[in-house]
XYZ file of C-alpha atoms in Angstrom:
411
model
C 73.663 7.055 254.659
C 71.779 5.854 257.645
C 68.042 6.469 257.665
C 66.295 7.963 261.097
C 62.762 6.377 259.842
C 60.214 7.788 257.616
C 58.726 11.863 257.463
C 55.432 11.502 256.195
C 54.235 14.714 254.530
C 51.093 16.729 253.845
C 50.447 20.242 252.249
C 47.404 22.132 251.753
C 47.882 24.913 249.376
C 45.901 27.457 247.277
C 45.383 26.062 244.512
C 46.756 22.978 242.493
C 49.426 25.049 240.257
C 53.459 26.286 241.476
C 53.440 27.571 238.011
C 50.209 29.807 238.544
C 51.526 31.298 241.910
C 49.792 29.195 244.444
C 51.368 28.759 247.561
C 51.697 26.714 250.174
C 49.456 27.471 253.380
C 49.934 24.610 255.834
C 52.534 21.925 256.215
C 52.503 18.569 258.319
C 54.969 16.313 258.977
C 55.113 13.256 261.085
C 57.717 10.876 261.683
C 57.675 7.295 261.836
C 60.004 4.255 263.149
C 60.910 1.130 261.134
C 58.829 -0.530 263.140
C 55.635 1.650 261.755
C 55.630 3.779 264.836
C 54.430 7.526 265.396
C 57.121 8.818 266.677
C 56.780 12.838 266.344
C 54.131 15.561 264.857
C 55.084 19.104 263.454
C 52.554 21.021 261.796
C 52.519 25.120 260.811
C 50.399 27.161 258.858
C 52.414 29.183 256.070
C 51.428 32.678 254.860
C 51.650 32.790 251.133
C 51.497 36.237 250.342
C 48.436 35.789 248.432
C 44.740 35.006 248.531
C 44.371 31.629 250.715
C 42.633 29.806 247.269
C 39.450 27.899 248.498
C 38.868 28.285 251.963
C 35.530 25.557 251.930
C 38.109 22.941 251.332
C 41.369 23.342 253.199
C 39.353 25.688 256.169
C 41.778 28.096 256.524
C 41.385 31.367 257.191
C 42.737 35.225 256.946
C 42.921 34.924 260.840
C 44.719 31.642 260.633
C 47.261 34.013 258.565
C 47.877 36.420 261.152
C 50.884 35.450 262.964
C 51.948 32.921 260.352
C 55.138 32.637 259.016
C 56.701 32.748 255.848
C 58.138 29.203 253.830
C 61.306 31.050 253.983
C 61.056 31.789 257.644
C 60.606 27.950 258.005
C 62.585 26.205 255.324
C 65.271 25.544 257.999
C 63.434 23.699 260.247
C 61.377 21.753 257.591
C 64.750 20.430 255.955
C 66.027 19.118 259.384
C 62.856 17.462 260.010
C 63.282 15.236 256.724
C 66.876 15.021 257.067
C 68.368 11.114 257.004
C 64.702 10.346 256.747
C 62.962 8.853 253.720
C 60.128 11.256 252.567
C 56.927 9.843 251.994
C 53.461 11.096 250.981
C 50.275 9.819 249.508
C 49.879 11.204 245.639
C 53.707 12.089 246.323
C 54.027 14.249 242.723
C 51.500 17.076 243.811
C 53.883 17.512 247.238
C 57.191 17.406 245.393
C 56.397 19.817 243.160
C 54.915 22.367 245.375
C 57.969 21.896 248.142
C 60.215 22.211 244.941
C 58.587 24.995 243.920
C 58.655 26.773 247.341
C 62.358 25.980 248.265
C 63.161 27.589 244.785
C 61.288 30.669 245.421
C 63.423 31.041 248.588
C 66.657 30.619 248.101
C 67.373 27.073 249.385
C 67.317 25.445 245.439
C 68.491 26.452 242.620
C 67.003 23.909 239.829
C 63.671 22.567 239.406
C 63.773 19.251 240.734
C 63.179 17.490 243.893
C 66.555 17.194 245.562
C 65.579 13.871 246.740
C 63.701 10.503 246.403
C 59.397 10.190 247.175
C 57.868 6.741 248.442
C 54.734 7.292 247.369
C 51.730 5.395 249.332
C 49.135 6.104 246.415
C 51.297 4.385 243.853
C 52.363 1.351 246.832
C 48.128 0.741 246.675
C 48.837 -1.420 243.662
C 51.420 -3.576 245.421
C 49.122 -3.664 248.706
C 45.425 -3.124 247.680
C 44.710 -4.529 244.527
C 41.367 -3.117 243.322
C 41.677 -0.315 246.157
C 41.144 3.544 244.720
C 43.665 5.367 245.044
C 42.163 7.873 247.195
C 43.581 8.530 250.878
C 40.114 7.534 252.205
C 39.465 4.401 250.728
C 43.412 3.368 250.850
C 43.058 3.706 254.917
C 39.135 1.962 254.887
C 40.679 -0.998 253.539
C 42.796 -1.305 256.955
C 40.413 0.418 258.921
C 42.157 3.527 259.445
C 39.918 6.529 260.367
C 41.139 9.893 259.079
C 40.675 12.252 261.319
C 40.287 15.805 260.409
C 41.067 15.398 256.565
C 42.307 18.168 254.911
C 44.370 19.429 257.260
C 47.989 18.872 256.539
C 48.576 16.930 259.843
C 45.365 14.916 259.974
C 45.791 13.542 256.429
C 49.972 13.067 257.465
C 48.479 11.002 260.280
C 46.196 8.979 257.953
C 48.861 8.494 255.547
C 51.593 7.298 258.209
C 49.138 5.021 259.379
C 48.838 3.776 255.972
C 52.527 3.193 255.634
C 52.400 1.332 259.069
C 50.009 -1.264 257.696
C 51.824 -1.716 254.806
C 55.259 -2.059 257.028
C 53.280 -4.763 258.631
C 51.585 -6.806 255.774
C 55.522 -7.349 253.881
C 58.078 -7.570 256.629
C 60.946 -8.980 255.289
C 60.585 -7.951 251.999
C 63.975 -6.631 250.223
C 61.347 -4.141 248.751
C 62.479 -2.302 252.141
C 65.566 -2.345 252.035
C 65.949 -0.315 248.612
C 63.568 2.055 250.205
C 65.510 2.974 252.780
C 68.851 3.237 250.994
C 67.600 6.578 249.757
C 66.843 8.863 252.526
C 66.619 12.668 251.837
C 69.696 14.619 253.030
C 69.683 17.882 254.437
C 72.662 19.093 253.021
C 71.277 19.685 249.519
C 69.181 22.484 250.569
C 70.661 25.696 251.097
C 70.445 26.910 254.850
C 68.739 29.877 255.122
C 69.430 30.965 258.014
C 65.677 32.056 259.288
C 63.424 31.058 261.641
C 59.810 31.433 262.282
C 57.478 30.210 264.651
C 55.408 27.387 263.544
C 51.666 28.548 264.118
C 48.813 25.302 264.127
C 45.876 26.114 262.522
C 43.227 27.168 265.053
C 40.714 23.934 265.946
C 37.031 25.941 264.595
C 37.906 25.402 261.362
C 35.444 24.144 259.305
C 35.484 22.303 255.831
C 32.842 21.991 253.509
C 32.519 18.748 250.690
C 31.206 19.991 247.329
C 28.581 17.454 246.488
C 30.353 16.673 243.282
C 33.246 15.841 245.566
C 31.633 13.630 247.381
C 31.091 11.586 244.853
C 34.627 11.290 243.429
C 35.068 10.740 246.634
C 33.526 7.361 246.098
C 34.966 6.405 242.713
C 36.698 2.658 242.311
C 40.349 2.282 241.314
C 40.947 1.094 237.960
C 43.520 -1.231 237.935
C 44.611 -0.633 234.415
C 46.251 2.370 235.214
C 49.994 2.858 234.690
C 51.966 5.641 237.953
C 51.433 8.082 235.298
C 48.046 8.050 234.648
C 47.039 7.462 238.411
C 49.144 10.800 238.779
C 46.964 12.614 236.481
C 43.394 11.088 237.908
C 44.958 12.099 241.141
C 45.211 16.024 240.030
C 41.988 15.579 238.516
C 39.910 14.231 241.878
C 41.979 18.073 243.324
C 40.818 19.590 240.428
C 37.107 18.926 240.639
C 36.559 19.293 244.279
C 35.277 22.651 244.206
C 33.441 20.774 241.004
C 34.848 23.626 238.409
C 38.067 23.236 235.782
C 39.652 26.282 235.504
C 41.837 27.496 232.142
C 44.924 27.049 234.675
C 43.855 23.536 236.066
C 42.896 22.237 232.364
C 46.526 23.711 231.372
C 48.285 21.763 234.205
C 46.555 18.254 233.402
C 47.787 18.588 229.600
C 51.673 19.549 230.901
C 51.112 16.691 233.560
C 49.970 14.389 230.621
C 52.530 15.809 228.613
C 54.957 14.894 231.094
C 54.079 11.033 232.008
C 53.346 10.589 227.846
C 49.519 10.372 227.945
C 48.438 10.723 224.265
C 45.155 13.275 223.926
C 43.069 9.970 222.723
C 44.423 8.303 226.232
C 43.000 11.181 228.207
C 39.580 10.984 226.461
C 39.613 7.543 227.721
C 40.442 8.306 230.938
C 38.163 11.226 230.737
C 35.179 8.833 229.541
C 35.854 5.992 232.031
C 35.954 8.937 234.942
C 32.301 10.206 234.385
C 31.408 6.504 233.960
C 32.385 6.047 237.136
C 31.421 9.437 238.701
C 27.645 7.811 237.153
C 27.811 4.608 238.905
C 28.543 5.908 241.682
C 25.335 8.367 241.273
C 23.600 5.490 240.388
C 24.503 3.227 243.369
C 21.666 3.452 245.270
C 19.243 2.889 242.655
C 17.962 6.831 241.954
C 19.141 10.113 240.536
C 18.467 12.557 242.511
C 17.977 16.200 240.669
C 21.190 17.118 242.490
C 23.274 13.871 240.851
C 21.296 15.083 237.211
C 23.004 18.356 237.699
C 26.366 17.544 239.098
C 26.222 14.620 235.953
C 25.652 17.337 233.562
C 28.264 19.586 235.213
C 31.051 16.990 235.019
C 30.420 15.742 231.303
C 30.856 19.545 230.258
C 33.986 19.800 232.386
C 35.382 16.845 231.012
C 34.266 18.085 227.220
C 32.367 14.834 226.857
C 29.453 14.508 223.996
C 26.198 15.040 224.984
C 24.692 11.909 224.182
C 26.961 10.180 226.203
C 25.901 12.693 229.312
C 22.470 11.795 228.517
C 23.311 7.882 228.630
C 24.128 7.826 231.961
C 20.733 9.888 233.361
C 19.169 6.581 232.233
C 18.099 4.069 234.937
C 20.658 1.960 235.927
C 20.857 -1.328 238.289
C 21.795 -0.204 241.744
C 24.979 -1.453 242.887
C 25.219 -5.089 244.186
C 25.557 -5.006 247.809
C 26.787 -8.392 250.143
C 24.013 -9.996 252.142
C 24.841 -10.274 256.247
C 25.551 -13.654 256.803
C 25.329 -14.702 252.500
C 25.791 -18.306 252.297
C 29.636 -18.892 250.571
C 31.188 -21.684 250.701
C 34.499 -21.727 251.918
C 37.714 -23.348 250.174
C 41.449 -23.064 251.070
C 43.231 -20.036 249.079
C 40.113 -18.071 249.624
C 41.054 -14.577 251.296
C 39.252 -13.616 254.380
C 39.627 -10.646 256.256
C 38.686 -9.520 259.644
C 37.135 -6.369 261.295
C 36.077 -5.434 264.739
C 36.819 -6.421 268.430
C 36.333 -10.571 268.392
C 36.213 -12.725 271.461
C 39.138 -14.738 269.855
C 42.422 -12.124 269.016
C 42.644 -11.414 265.610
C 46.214 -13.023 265.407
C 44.740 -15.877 267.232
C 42.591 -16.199 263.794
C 44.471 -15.316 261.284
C 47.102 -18.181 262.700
C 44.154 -20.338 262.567
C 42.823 -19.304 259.050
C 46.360 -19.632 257.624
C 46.592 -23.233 259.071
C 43.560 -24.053 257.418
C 44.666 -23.220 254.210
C 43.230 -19.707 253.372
C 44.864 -16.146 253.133
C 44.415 -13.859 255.900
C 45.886 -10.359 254.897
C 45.114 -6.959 257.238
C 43.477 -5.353 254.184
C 40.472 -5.593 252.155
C 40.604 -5.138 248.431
C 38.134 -6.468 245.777
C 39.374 -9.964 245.534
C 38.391 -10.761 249.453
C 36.052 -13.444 249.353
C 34.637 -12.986 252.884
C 35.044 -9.917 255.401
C 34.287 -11.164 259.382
C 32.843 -8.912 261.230
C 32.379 -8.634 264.961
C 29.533 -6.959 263.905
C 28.340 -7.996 260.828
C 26.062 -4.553 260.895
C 29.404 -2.817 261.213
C 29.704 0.699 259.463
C 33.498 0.259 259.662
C 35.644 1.307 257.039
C 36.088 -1.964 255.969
C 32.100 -2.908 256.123
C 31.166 -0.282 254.212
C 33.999 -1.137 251.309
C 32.705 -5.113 251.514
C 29.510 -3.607 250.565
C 30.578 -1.418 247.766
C 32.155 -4.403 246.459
C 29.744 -7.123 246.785
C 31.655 -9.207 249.550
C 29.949 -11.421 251.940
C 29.383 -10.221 255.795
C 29.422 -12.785 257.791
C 30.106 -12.918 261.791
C 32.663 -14.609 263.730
C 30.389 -17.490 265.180
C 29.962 -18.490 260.704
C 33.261 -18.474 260.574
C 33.846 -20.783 263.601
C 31.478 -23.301 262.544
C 32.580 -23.645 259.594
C 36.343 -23.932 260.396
C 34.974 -26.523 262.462
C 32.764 -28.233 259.968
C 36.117 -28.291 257.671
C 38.471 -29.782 260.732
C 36.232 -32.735 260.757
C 36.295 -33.020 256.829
C-alpha cells in the first residue's frame, strides 16, 4: 500500500485507564509530508459521557462539552484522516490503547488490539537523542522546538510532528524509512459507522495549571538503561503523578502495564528508587530545598512505597547541579560534536559544512554527549541553552568558534 505521509496524533483524556471508564475528551491530528512538512490540522473536543477527569491539567471544561460530539459521532472522519498514512505519536502505547479502547466501545472494532502499526517518537529518542528524556518537552528542546500550548491535543500533535520533522532531517536516506512506511494504517479495518458529528475546537481561555510535583518530573533526565518497556511504564508514571497523587486504579494499571512488558516487582522497585532519585536531584539542582520540594519529596517517596530512610537521604544537602560556564575554555579536537543555536551571521548550513570539513560532528540536536553548544547568544534561554546547562556543556559564541576554526586551519 502506498503511504499519503504521516498523521501525528494526540489525545487528552480523563484519566490514564480504558479499563476504568475514562474517555477520551479531545483529539488532534496533523498530517505531515515525507519531506517533514505540516501539511493539515484537525482537532475536536469529544464528550465522554462522564466527568471530564482533571480539568487543571488538560483545561477543559463542562462548557467546552456543550456542543461536543460523541467518538462515535466522529469515528468516521478520524479513520479517513489516518487512512494510507503511518500513525505516529509520542509515548505511542497510552494513544493506542485509548483509540482501541474507544473504537471498541463503538462499534468500529471488535477485538482488543490496535488494528494497525505505531511509530513511536518517545521510543525513536534513543536512536536520535542519546541521553535525551523521554519527555515531549525535553525531546523538542534538544532541536529547539517550542511547544506551544501543551496539553492540548493539537498543540502537543504540533510539537510532536515537529519532532518527527527533525528526525526526517537528521537520517535521510536511512532504510530505517523505508520499513516505516511500508506499514501505513488502512481504513478499511475499521468498521464504518456511518455518523457524523461536527468537530468542536476547544475554546482559546482555557487555562492549565502545573502541579509543582509535576514540574519537577517535568525536569527529570532520561536513563539510558531503559529497555521500550520500561520507558513505557516511566512514561504512565510521569501521567500518573501529575496531579502528584497514585490512585488504587493508576497503581493497578502500572502493575498490568509491567505485567505486560515483563517487569519483575524487584525491577519496578528499581525503577521506583532511581525515579525519586532523580525527582531529588532535580529538587536539589539549584543548591536548596525549599519547604515546598521537602513536602513534594516526602509525598513522592510514600507514593512510590519507598523506605523512609531513604526519603530522609535525599532532604540532605546535596551539590547543586554542575552548570557550563559562557565562553568555558575547551579545547577543540576533530570527532568532537558541536551543535548550534540561534540566528548567526554565517547560515547554520554554512557551518555545519564547515565544522564537518574540519573534522567534527555537527548534528541538529543536542543530547548529553555534545561537547560544545554555539550560541548566537551565549546568554540564550533557548531550549537548547537551557538543556547545555542542565548538562554541563560549554556555551560558547560564534566569534570562539571562528577563531578557533581558524587557529586549527593554520595548524
Amino acid at each position: 500500500m502506498k503511504t499519503r505521509g504521516f498523521a501525528v496524533v494526540d489525545l487528552e483524556t480523563t484519566g490514564l485507564h480504558p479499563a476504568q471508564n475514562h474517555r477520551i475528551i479531545e483529539v488532534g491530528v496533523v498530517h505531515v509530508d515525507l519531506d517533514g512538512q505540516v501539511t493539515n490540522r484537525w482537532e475536536t473536543v469529544v464528550h465522554p459521557d462522564r466527568d471530564l477527569g482533571p480539568t487543571h491539567i488538560h483545561g477543559l471544561t463542562g462548557a467546552d462539552m456543550r456542543n461536543a460530539p460523541k467518538f462515535a459521532e466522529i469515528s468516521d472522519e478520524l479513520r479517513d484522516l489516518l487512512d494510507q498514512r503511518v500513525i505516529v505519536a509520542h509515548n505511542a502505547t497510552f494513544e493506542s490503547r485509548f483509540l482501541t479502547a474507544e473504537w471498541m466501545r463503538a462499534g468500529a472494532l471488535d477485538v482488543e488490539e490496535f488494528p494497525g502499526a505505531w511509530l513511536d517518537t518517545m521510543r525513536l529518542a534513543s536512536r536520535f537523542l542519546h541521553g535525551a528524556s523521554r519527555k515531549l518537552a525535553d525531546c523538542c528542546a534538544a532541536y529547539d522546538i517550542d511547544v506551544v500550548n501543551a496539553h492540548t491535543a493539537l498543540g502537543d500533535a504540533e510539537a510532536t510532528a515537529l519532532l518527527l520533522a527533525a528526525y526526517l532531517d537528521a537520517s535521510r536516506g536511512q532504510r530505517f524509512w523505508n520499513r516505516v512506511l511500508d506499514a501505513p494504517f488502512a481504513a478499511h479495518s475499521l468498521r464504518p459507522l456511518g455518523r457524523r458529528g461536527l468537530a468542536i475546537a476547544r475554546s482559546s481561555n482555557a487555562i492549565m495549571e502545573t502541579a509543582p510535583l509535576a514540574r519537577v518530573v517535568a525536569q527529570l533526565p532520561a536513563d539510558e538503561a531503559e529497555t521500550d518497556g520500561e520507558a513505557d511504564y516511566l512514561a504512565l508514571l510521569d501521567r500518573s503523578l501529575e496531579d502528584a497523587l497514585l490512585t488504587l486504579a493508576e497503581a493497578g494499571e502500572l502493575e498490568r502495564l509491567a505485567a505486560a512488558h515483563g517487569i519483575t516487582a524487584e525491577r519496578c522497585r528499581q525503577l521506583h528508587s532511581h525515579y525519586f532519585e532523580q525527582v531529588a536531584d532535580a529538587a536539589w539542582a539549584d543548591g536548596v530545598l525549599t519547604n515546598e520540594e521537602v513536602a513534594q519529596l516526602d509525598a513522592l517517596g510514600h507514593i512510590l512505597s519507598l523506605n523512609e530512610a531513604q526519603i530522609a537521604a535525599a532532604k540532605l544537602t546535596r551539590a547543586a547541579t554542575k552548570t557550563a560556564a559562557t565562553e568555558a575554555p575547551v579545547a577543540l579536537h576533530p570527532g568532537h560534536i558541536i551543535v548550534l543555536t540561534g540566528s548567526m551571521r554565517r547560515p547554520r548550513e554554512d557551518w555545519q559544512q564547515a565544522l564537518e570539513a574540519a573534522g567534527f560532528l555537527a548534528p541538529s540536536g543536542l543530547t548529553k554527549k555534545t561537547d560544545v553548544l554555539v550560541a548566537a547568544d551565549p546568554d540564550s534561554l533557548s531550549g537548547k541553552a537551557k538543556k547545555a546547562r542542565q548538562y554541563g556543556i560549554p556555551i560558547v559564541s560564534e566569534d570562539w568558534l571562528e577563531e578557533q576554526l581558524g587557529a586549527i586551519a593554520l595548524v
